[in-house]
mmCIF file of C-alpha atoms in Angstrom:
data_model
loop_
_atom_site.group_PDB
_atom_site.id
_atom_site.type_symbol
_atom_site.label_atom_id
_atom_site.label_comp_id
_atom_site.label_asym_id
_atom_site.label_seq_id
_atom_site.Cartn_x
_atom_site.Cartn_y
_atom_site.Cartn_z
ATOM 1 C CA MET A 1 -44.705 -278.149 168.402
ATOM 2 C CA LYS A 2 -43.330 -276.810 165.154
ATOM 3 C CA LEU A 3 -40.708 -279.247 163.869
ATOM 4 C CA VAL A 4 -38.101 -279.452 161.138
ATOM 5 C CA PHE A 5 -37.277 -283.131 160.554
ATOM 6 C CA ALA A 6 -33.835 -284.214 159.331
ATOM 7 C CA GLY A 7 -33.232 -287.645 157.819
ATOM 8 C CA THR A 8 -32.296 -289.391 154.611
ATOM 9 C CA PRO A 9 -32.557 -293.213 154.181
ATOM 10 C CA GLU A 10 -35.443 -295.652 154.440
ATOM 11 C CA PRO A 11 -34.961 -296.380 158.199
ATOM 12 C CA ALA A 12 -35.801 -292.714 158.882
ATOM 13 C CA VAL A 13 -39.157 -292.902 157.076
ATOM 14 C CA PRO A 14 -41.188 -294.534 159.915
ATOM 15 C CA ALA A 15 -40.203 -291.732 162.287
ATOM 16 C CA LEU A 16 -41.226 -288.992 159.881
ATOM 17 C CA ARG A 17 -44.476 -290.803 159.145
ATOM 18 C CA ALA A 18 -45.229 -291.146 162.875
ATOM 19 C CA LEU A 19 -44.762 -287.412 163.395
ATOM 20 C CA LEU A 20 -46.933 -286.574 160.374
ATOM 21 C CA ASP A 21 -49.697 -288.939 161.457
ATOM 22 C CA SER A 22 -49.757 -287.925 165.115
ATOM 23 C CA GLY A 23 -51.695 -284.690 164.638
ATOM 24 C CA ARG A 24 -49.896 -283.287 167.682
ATOM 25 C CA HIS A 25 -46.978 -281.660 165.876
ATOM 26 C CA GLU A 26 -46.483 -279.624 162.713
ATOM 27 C CA VAL A 27 -43.599 -280.674 160.456
ATOM 28 C CA VAL A 28 -42.939 -277.419 158.588
ATOM 29 C CA ALA A 29 -39.923 -278.665 156.600
ATOM 30 C CA VAL A 30 -37.653 -281.632 156.035
ATOM 31 C CA VAL A 31 -33.864 -281.552 155.744
ATOM 32 C CA THR A 32 -32.326 -284.372 153.732
ATOM 33 C CA ARG A 33 -29.210 -285.139 151.738
ATOM 34 C CA PRO A 34 -29.118 -283.805 148.166
ATOM 35 C CA ASP A 35 -30.703 -285.892 145.408
ATOM 36 C CA ALA A 36 -28.267 -288.560 144.221
ATOM 37 C CA GLN A 37 -27.808 -291.039 141.394
ATOM 38 C CA ALA A 38 -29.138 -294.540 142.045
ATOM 39 C CA GLY A 39 -29.914 -297.774 140.232
ATOM 40 C CA ARG A 40 -28.488 -299.180 137.022
ATOM 41 C CA GLY A 41 -29.708 -296.216 135.016
ATOM 42 C CA ARG A 42 -27.995 -293.830 137.453
ATOM 43 C CA ARG A 43 -31.115 -291.667 137.601
ATOM 44 C CA VAL A 44 -31.070 -288.776 140.029
ATOM 45 C CA VAL A 45 -33.605 -289.616 142.743
ATOM 46 C CA ARG A 46 -34.930 -288.062 145.911
ATOM 47 C CA SER A 47 -34.014 -289.635 149.250
ATOM 48 C CA PRO A 48 -36.749 -291.786 150.843
ATOM 49 C CA VAL A 49 -37.364 -289.085 153.459
ATOM 50 C CA GLY A 50 -37.497 -286.369 150.818
ATOM 51 C CA ALA A 51 -39.933 -288.428 148.749
ATOM 52 C CA LEU A 52 -42.310 -288.807 151.723
ATOM 53 C CA ALA A 53 -42.132 -285.069 152.378
ATOM 54 C CA ASP A 54 -42.985 -284.399 148.718
ATOM 55 C CA GLU A 55 -46.066 -286.627 149.044
ATOM 56 C CA HIS A 56 -47.283 -284.471 151.924
ATOM 57 C CA GLY A 57 -46.450 -281.150 150.287
ATOM 58 C CA ILE A 58 -43.782 -280.314 152.856
ATOM 59 C CA GLU A 59 -40.856 -278.049 152.024
ATOM 60 C CA VAL A 60 -37.653 -280.039 151.419
ATOM 61 C CA LEU A 61 -34.243 -278.517 152.160
ATOM 62 C CA THR A 62 -31.193 -280.201 150.611
ATOM 63 C CA PRO A 63 -28.107 -278.228 151.637
ATOM 64 C CA ALA A 64 -24.749 -279.520 150.445
ATOM 65 C CA ARG A 65 -23.524 -278.666 153.939
ATOM 66 C CA ALA A 66 -25.572 -277.980 157.039
ATOM 67 C CA GLY A 67 -23.465 -274.879 157.597
ATOM 68 C CA ASP A 68 -24.445 -273.212 154.310
ATOM 69 C CA PRO A 69 -25.553 -269.627 155.055
ATOM 70 C CA ALA A 70 -28.692 -269.933 152.912
ATOM 71 C CA PHE A 71 -29.769 -273.037 154.795
ATOM 72 C CA LEU A 72 -29.117 -271.477 158.199
ATOM 73 C CA ALA A 73 -31.082 -268.398 157.176
ATOM 74 C CA ARG A 74 -34.069 -270.490 156.049
ATOM 75 C CA LEU A 75 -33.971 -272.570 159.227
ATOM 76 C CA THR A 76 -33.978 -269.374 161.264
ATOM 77 C CA GLU A 77 -37.014 -268.138 159.311
ATOM 78 C CA LEU A 78 -38.862 -271.403 159.974
ATOM 79 C CA ALA A 79 -38.163 -270.983 163.721
ATOM 80 C CA PRO A 80 -38.729 -274.625 164.735
ATOM 81 C CA ASP A 81 -39.248 -275.537 168.367
ATOM 82 C CA ALA A 82 -37.183 -278.702 167.843
ATOM 83 C CA CYS A 83 -35.470 -280.616 165.059
ATOM 84 C CA PRO A 84 -35.877 -284.408 165.304
ATOM 85 C CA VAL A 85 -33.132 -286.293 163.445
ATOM 86 C CA VAL A 86 -32.891 -289.862 162.149
ATOM 87 C CA ALA A 87 -29.875 -290.915 160.055
ATOM 88 C CA TYR A 88 -29.490 -287.541 158.358
ATOM 89 C CA GLY A 89 -25.935 -288.357 157.277
ATOM 90 C CA ALA A 90 -24.123 -285.033 157.726
ATOM 91 C CA LEU A 91 -22.473 -283.137 160.558
ATOM 92 C CA LEU A 92 -24.422 -280.294 162.147
ATOM 93 C CA PRO A 93 -22.405 -277.178 163.017
ATOM 94 C CA GLN A 94 -23.022 -275.274 166.213
ATOM 95 C CA ALA A 95 -24.677 -272.478 164.239
ATOM 96 C CA ALA A 96 -27.395 -274.936 163.199
ATOM 97 C CA LEU A 97 -27.659 -276.568 166.623
ATOM 98 C CA ASP A 98 -28.377 -273.176 168.214
ATOM 99 C CA ILE A 99 -31.449 -272.357 166.107
ATOM 100 C CA PRO A 100 -34.298 -274.525 167.521
ATOM 101 C CA ARG A 101 -35.199 -273.486 171.075
ATOM 102 C CA LEU A 102 -35.347 -277.124 172.277
ATOM 103 C CA GLY A 103 -32.400 -278.298 170.191
ATOM 104 C CA TRP A 104 -31.889 -281.137 167.745
ATOM 105 C CA VAL A 105 -33.050 -284.531 169.038
ATOM 106 C CA ASN A 106 -31.466 -287.586 167.464
ATOM 107 C CA LEU A 107 -32.913 -291.097 167.272
ATOM 108 C CA HIS A 108 -29.882 -293.402 167.426
ATOM 109 C CA PHE A 109 -30.142 -297.162 166.992
ATOM 110 C CA SER A 110 -28.232 -298.330 170.073
ATOM 111 C CA LEU A 111 -28.440 -298.179 173.860
ATOM 112 C CA LEU A 112 -26.130 -295.242 174.410
ATOM 113 C CA PRO A 113 -23.334 -294.906 175.348
ATOM 114 C CA ALA A 114 -22.833 -298.256 173.586
ATOM 115 C CA TRP A 115 -22.068 -298.077 169.869
ATOM 116 C CA ARG A 116 -21.854 -294.389 169.188
ATOM 117 C CA GLY A 117 -21.213 -293.704 165.516
ATOM 118 C CA ALA A 118 -22.417 -294.526 162.020
ATOM 119 C CA ALA A 119 -23.101 -298.275 162.189
ATOM 120 C CA PRO A 120 -24.471 -299.261 165.622
ATOM 121 C CA VAL A 121 -26.725 -302.091 164.420
ATOM 122 C CA GLN A 122 -23.944 -303.750 162.440
ATOM 123 C CA ALA A 123 -21.563 -303.421 165.381
ATOM 124 C CA ALA A 124 -24.005 -304.937 167.857
ATOM 125 C CA ILE A 125 -24.560 -308.033 165.715
ATOM 126 C CA ARG A 126 -20.890 -308.488 164.952
ATOM 127 C CA ALA A 127 -19.969 -308.196 168.643
ATOM 128 C CA GLY A 128 -22.483 -310.865 169.600
ATOM 129 C CA ASP A 129 -24.662 -308.570 171.722
ATOM 130 C CA GLU A 130 -27.894 -310.180 172.862
ATOM 131 C CA ILE A 131 -29.753 -306.919 173.494
ATOM 132 C CA THR A 132 -29.717 -303.613 171.624
ATOM 133 C CA GLY A 133 -32.237 -300.824 171.205
ATOM 134 C CA ALA A 134 -32.709 -297.188 170.299
ATOM 135 C CA SER A 135 -32.116 -293.946 172.164
ATOM 136 C CA THR A 136 -33.270 -290.363 171.756
ATOM 137 C CA PHE A 137 -30.811 -287.703 172.853
ATOM 138 C CA ARG A 138 -30.023 -284.020 172.442
ATOM 139 C CA ILE A 139 -27.284 -283.496 169.875
ATOM 140 C CA VAL A 140 -24.111 -281.814 171.134
ATOM 141 C CA LYS A 141 -20.776 -281.168 169.451
ATOM 142 C CA GLU A 142 -19.231 -284.474 170.620
ATOM 143 C CA LEU A 143 -20.291 -287.540 168.617
ATOM 144 C CA ASP A 144 -23.518 -289.102 169.984
ATOM 145 C CA ALA A 145 -22.611 -287.899 173.492
ATOM 146 C CA GLY A 146 -25.595 -285.736 174.391
ATOM 147 C CA PRO A 147 -27.999 -286.330 177.279
ATOM 148 C CA VAL A 148 -30.579 -289.072 176.703
ATOM 149 C CA PHE A 149 -34.357 -288.555 176.770
ATOM 150 C CA GLY A 150 -35.526 -292.165 176.418
ATOM 151 C CA VAL A 151 -34.721 -295.675 175.239
ATOM 152 C CA VAL A 152 -36.401 -298.794 173.892
ATOM 153 C CA THR A 153 -34.807 -302.238 173.912
ATOM 154 C CA GLU A 154 -34.790 -305.002 171.318
ATOM 155 C CA ALA A 155 -33.491 -308.577 171.517
ATOM 156 C CA ILE A 156 -31.042 -309.665 168.827
ATOM 157 C CA GLY A 157 -32.064 -313.037 167.415
ATOM 158 C CA ALA A 158 -29.674 -315.798 166.390
ATOM 159 C CA THR A 159 -30.499 -315.271 162.709
ATOM 160 C CA ASP A 160 -30.978 -311.499 162.677
ATOM 161 C CA THR A 161 -29.350 -309.590 159.850
ATOM 162 C CA ALA A 162 -28.509 -305.916 160.092
ATOM 163 C CA GLY A 163 -31.312 -305.134 157.652
ATOM 164 C CA GLY A 164 -33.958 -307.063 159.569
ATOM 165 C CA LEU A 165 -32.933 -305.729 162.966
ATOM 166 C CA LEU A 166 -32.717 -302.156 161.694
ATOM 167 C CA GLY A 167 -36.206 -302.491 160.251
ATOM 168 C CA ARG A 168 -37.614 -303.426 163.672
ATOM 169 C CA LEU A 169 -35.689 -300.662 165.413
ATOM 170 C CA ALA A 170 -36.904 -298.112 162.873
ATOM 171 C CA GLU A 171 -40.506 -298.920 163.828
ATOM 172 C CA SER A 172 -40.037 -299.030 167.613
ATOM 173 C CA GLY A 173 -37.700 -296.040 167.441
ATOM 174 C CA ALA A 174 -40.332 -294.023 165.576
ATOM 175 C CA LYS A 175 -42.695 -294.450 168.520
ATOM 176 C CA LEU A 176 -39.914 -293.455 170.908
ATOM 177 C CA LEU A 177 -39.122 -290.307 168.921
ATOM 178 C CA LEU A 178 -42.788 -289.317 168.859
ATOM 179 C CA SER A 179 -43.125 -289.800 172.615
ATOM 180 C CA THR A 180 -39.951 -287.749 173.082
ATOM 181 C CA MET A 181 -41.457 -284.881 171.075
ATOM 182 C CA ASP A 182 -44.648 -285.168 173.142
ATOM 183 C CA GLY A 183 -42.651 -285.014 176.377
ATOM 184 C CA LEU A 184 -40.678 -281.990 175.210
ATOM 185 C CA ALA A 185 -43.886 -280.259 174.165
ATOM 186 C CA ASP A 186 -45.569 -280.598 177.567
ATOM 187 C CA GLY A 187 -42.373 -280.134 179.573
ATOM 188 C CA SER A 188 -42.568 -283.543 181.251
ATOM 189 C CA LEU A 189 -39.356 -284.947 179.809
ATOM 190 C CA VAL A 190 -35.901 -284.376 181.277
ATOM 191 C CA ALA A 191 -32.712 -285.532 179.568
ATOM 192 C CA ARG A 192 -30.157 -287.460 181.618
ATOM 193 C CA ASP A 193 -26.417 -287.453 180.997
ATOM 194 C CA GLN A 194 -24.961 -290.624 179.536
ATOM 195 C CA PRO A 195 -22.889 -292.826 181.886
ATOM 196 C CA ALA A 196 -19.192 -292.095 181.898
ATOM 197 C CA GLU A 197 -18.363 -295.781 181.395
ATOM 198 C CA GLY A 198 -19.379 -298.314 178.778
ATOM 199 C CA THR A 199 -18.750 -296.166 175.712
ATOM 200 C CA THR A 200 -18.071 -298.071 172.491
ATOM 201 C CA TYR A 201 -17.851 -296.859 168.905
ATOM 202 C CA ALA A 202 -19.243 -298.148 165.633
ATOM 203 C CA PRO A 203 -17.539 -296.564 162.621
ATOM 204 C CA LYS A 204 -18.991 -296.776 159.134
ATOM 205 C CA VAL A 205 -18.661 -300.280 157.643
ATOM 206 C CA THR A 206 -16.593 -300.420 154.457
ATOM 207 C CA VAL A 207 -16.590 -303.006 151.693
ATOM 208 C CA GLU A 208 -13.229 -304.241 152.956
ATOM 209 C CA ASP A 209 -14.713 -304.725 156.442
ATOM 210 C CA ALA A 210 -17.230 -307.094 154.825
ATOM 211 C CA ARG A 211 -14.559 -309.464 153.523
ATOM 212 C CA VAL A 212 -14.868 -312.780 155.358
ATOM 213 C CA SER A 213 -11.893 -314.493 156.958
ATOM 214 C CA PHE A 214 -12.546 -318.208 157.308
ATOM 215 C CA ALA A 215 -9.577 -318.422 159.666
ATOM 216 C CA ASP A 216 -11.959 -317.033 162.296
ATOM 217 C CA PRO A 217 -14.285 -319.218 164.415
ATOM 218 C CA ALA A 218 -17.577 -320.208 162.792
ATOM 219 C CA SER A 219 -19.652 -318.118 165.203
ATOM 220 C CA ALA A 220 -17.629 -314.994 164.386
ATOM 221 C CA VAL A 221 -17.983 -315.560 160.643
ATOM 222 C CA ASP A 222 -21.724 -316.073 161.016
ATOM 223 C CA ARG A 223 -22.088 -312.811 162.957
ATOM 224 C CA GLN A 224 -19.892 -310.908 160.524
ATOM 225 C CA ILE A 225 -21.941 -312.024 157.516
ATOM 226 C CA ARG A 226 -25.245 -311.176 159.200
ATOM 227 C CA SER A 227 -23.895 -307.796 160.317
ATOM 228 C CA VAL A 228 -23.232 -306.670 156.732
ATOM 229 C CA THR A 229 -26.409 -308.133 155.189
ATOM 230 C CA PRO A 230 -27.728 -306.564 153.035
ATOM 231 C CA ASP A 231 -25.286 -303.657 152.963
ATOM 232 C CA PRO A 232 -22.472 -303.617 151.969
ATOM 233 C CA GLY A 233 -22.759 -307.412 151.705
ATOM 234 C CA ALA A 234 -20.303 -310.095 152.826
ATOM 235 C CA TRP A 235 -17.850 -311.488 150.300
ATOM 236 C CA ALA A 236 -14.861 -313.737 149.819
ATOM 237 C CA GLU A 237 -12.524 -314.364 146.924
ATOM 238 C CA PHE A 238 -13.035 -317.420 144.711
ATOM 239 C CA ARG A 239 -10.846 -318.070 141.683
ATOM 240 C CA GLY A 240 -9.606 -314.505 141.844
ATOM 241 C CA GLU A 241 -13.074 -312.929 141.801
ATOM 242 C CA ARG A 242 -15.367 -311.587 144.469
ATOM 243 C CA LEU A 243 -18.158 -313.962 145.555
ATOM 244 C CA LYS A 244 -20.931 -312.369 147.608
ATOM 245 C CA LEU A 245 -22.213 -314.426 150.520
ATOM 246 C CA GLY A 246 -25.638 -314.469 152.132
ATOM 247 C CA PRO A 247 -26.279 -315.645 155.705
ATOM 248 C CA VAL A 248 -24.905 -319.078 156.596
ATOM 249 C CA SER A 249 -25.696 -321.845 159.076
ATOM 250 C CA VAL A 250 -23.203 -323.078 161.681
ATOM 251 C CA LEU A 251 -23.060 -326.890 161.772
ATOM 252 C CA ASP A 252 -22.174 -328.988 164.779
ATOM 253 C CA GLU A 253 -20.007 -331.546 163.002
ATOM 254 C CA PRO A 254 -16.422 -331.979 161.795
ATOM 255 C CA GLY A 255 -15.500 -329.881 158.806
ATOM 256 C CA PRO A 256 -12.768 -329.164 156.261
ATOM 257 C CA PRO A 257 -9.829 -326.789 156.832
ATOM 258 C CA PRO A 258 -10.562 -323.041 156.942
ATOM 259 C CA GLY A 259 -11.898 -321.784 153.620
ATOM 260 C CA GLU A 260 -12.000 -325.184 151.919
ATOM 261 C CA ILE A 261 -15.231 -325.924 150.049
ATOM 262 C CA VAL A 262 -16.994 -329.296 150.235
ATOM 263 C CA VAL A 263 -19.812 -329.854 147.741
ATOM 264 C CA GLU A 264 -22.472 -332.404 148.611
ATOM 265 C CA ARG A 265 -25.699 -333.234 146.812
ATOM 266 C CA LYS A 266 -27.930 -330.986 148.901
ATOM 267 C CA ARG A 267 -25.511 -328.632 150.602
ATOM 268 C CA VAL A 268 -22.242 -326.731 150.241
ATOM 269 C CA LEU A 269 -19.927 -326.484 153.233
ATOM 270 C CA VAL A 270 -16.941 -324.287 153.924
ATOM 271 C CA GLY A 271 -14.453 -324.755 156.756
ATOM 272 C CA THR A 272 -13.576 -322.268 159.494
ATOM 273 C CA ALA A 273 -11.220 -322.281 162.473
ATOM 274 C CA THR A 274 -13.835 -324.290 164.374
ATOM 275 C CA LYS A 275 -17.056 -325.741 162.920
ATOM 276 C CA PRO A 276 -18.083 -325.819 159.258
ATOM 277 C CA LEU A 277 -20.603 -323.448 157.731
ATOM 278 C CA ARG A 278 -23.379 -324.320 155.335
ATOM 279 C CA LEU A 279 -23.609 -321.701 152.615
ATOM 280 C CA GLY A 280 -27.023 -320.250 151.846
ATOM 281 C CA GLU A 281 -27.273 -317.936 148.850
ATOM 282 C CA VAL A 282 -24.272 -316.632 146.944
ATOM 283 C CA GLN A 283 -23.774 -314.242 144.050
ATOM 284 C CA ALA A 284 -20.976 -314.569 141.532
ATOM 285 C CA PRO A 285 -19.855 -311.552 139.435
ATOM 286 C CA GLY A 286 -22.415 -310.704 136.772
ATOM 287 C CA LYS A 287 -24.898 -313.264 138.103
ATOM 288 C CA LYS A 288 -28.088 -313.140 140.143
ATOM 289 C CA ARG A 289 -28.211 -314.443 143.698
ATOM 290 C CA MET A 290 -28.687 -318.203 143.759
ATOM 291 C CA ALA A 291 -28.597 -321.185 146.080
ATOM 292 C CA ALA A 292 -25.061 -322.271 146.875
ATOM 293 C CA THR A 293 -25.795 -325.745 145.516
ATOM 294 C CA ASP A 294 -26.728 -324.305 142.104
ATOM 295 C CA TRP A 295 -23.619 -322.122 142.099
ATOM 296 C CA ALA A 296 -21.396 -325.073 143.009
ATOM 297 C CA ARG A 297 -22.815 -327.254 140.247
ATOM 298 C CA GLY A 298 -22.318 -324.552 137.655
ATOM 299 C CA SER A 299 -18.796 -323.771 138.866
ATOM 300 C CA ARG A 300 -17.702 -327.422 138.893
ATOM 301 C CA ILE A 301 -15.719 -326.931 142.052
ATOM 302 C CA GLU A 302 -12.711 -329.205 142.375
ATOM 303 C CA GLN A 303 -11.605 -330.899 145.579
ATOM 304 C CA GLY A 304 -9.469 -328.628 147.738
ATOM 305 C CA GLU A 305 -10.652 -325.310 146.274
ATOM 306 C CA ARG A 306 -11.102 -322.519 148.812
ATOM 307 C CA LEU A 307 -12.825 -319.282 149.578
ATOM 308 C CA ARG A 308 -10.169 -316.771 150.569
#
C-alpha cells in the first residue's frame, strides 16, 4: 500500500522504521509537528520522526495545523491508501480524515476503550493496572473512539516507569501497526467497535500533576512517581524550592510522619500516610541528579525537615 505516516516523538520511530523495513508498503511522505527549539542552546531541531524520514529521503510535511489548505491539497495529490499514525500530537479535521481510502489508523498505547487520551501509559501506572497494551484503530471524530483492528498486551512490572513501559510498547506496537497495514492491504482485517462500557480517559500530564503528596499511601506515591518518570518528572518542595524525585522503594517498616525526612548513613527515608519510602536519585535546582544520600549530606538536613 501507499502510506503517509504521521508521528512526532521518539516512541513513534519504531513504527515508522518497521514500515520502512518491511518492503511491503511504500511510505511516500511523513507528517510531523513543525521543527521546534530544544536543548540548552534552544536550537531548532527536527522531530525524531522527521529526522528518520530525512535519512530515508522521504518528503516531510510540517503543517502548523492539519486543516491547512496547502497541506490538504498535498495530501490529496499523494493519494495514500492509508495514513498510519503514532503520537502525531495534533487534531485531524474531517477534511483530512476523508482523504485516504482506508482512513487514518492510529496506534494507541492502551487497551481501548481504557485510557483514551494523551497519556495512557502514565495513567495505567498511576492507577495500579497490572496489564496494559497497545491498540490499532480507525480514527473518527470522537477522541480515540474508532473501531479497533488489533491489540497486543503488556504486563506492568512493579518497578516500571512510564519511559520504560512506553519503550516496550513502542516496539511491540510497531509490529502490531505493521500487521494491521498488512491486513488492510490484503482485505483480511475487519475493525470491531469498541465496547460501550469500560471507557476511561487519560488527559495530558502537567507539571503540577507531578507534584508528590506524601499524605497519600506509600503505594500511591510510588506509582505516581514512576508514572511521571522521566517526563515531566516527579517533584516536591524542600526549603521553598523544587526538588525532583526519581523512583523510590516502599519499605515494610515503621516510618516518620508524612513528608518528614530521616537521614541515615546509607539511606534517606521520607514518611507517607502508610509506610516509609526510600529515596533513590534526586535533583536539586541547578544541580545534576545524584543519590539521595549525597544530596542529604550536602544539604545538612535537620531533624524534622519535610518534603512538601
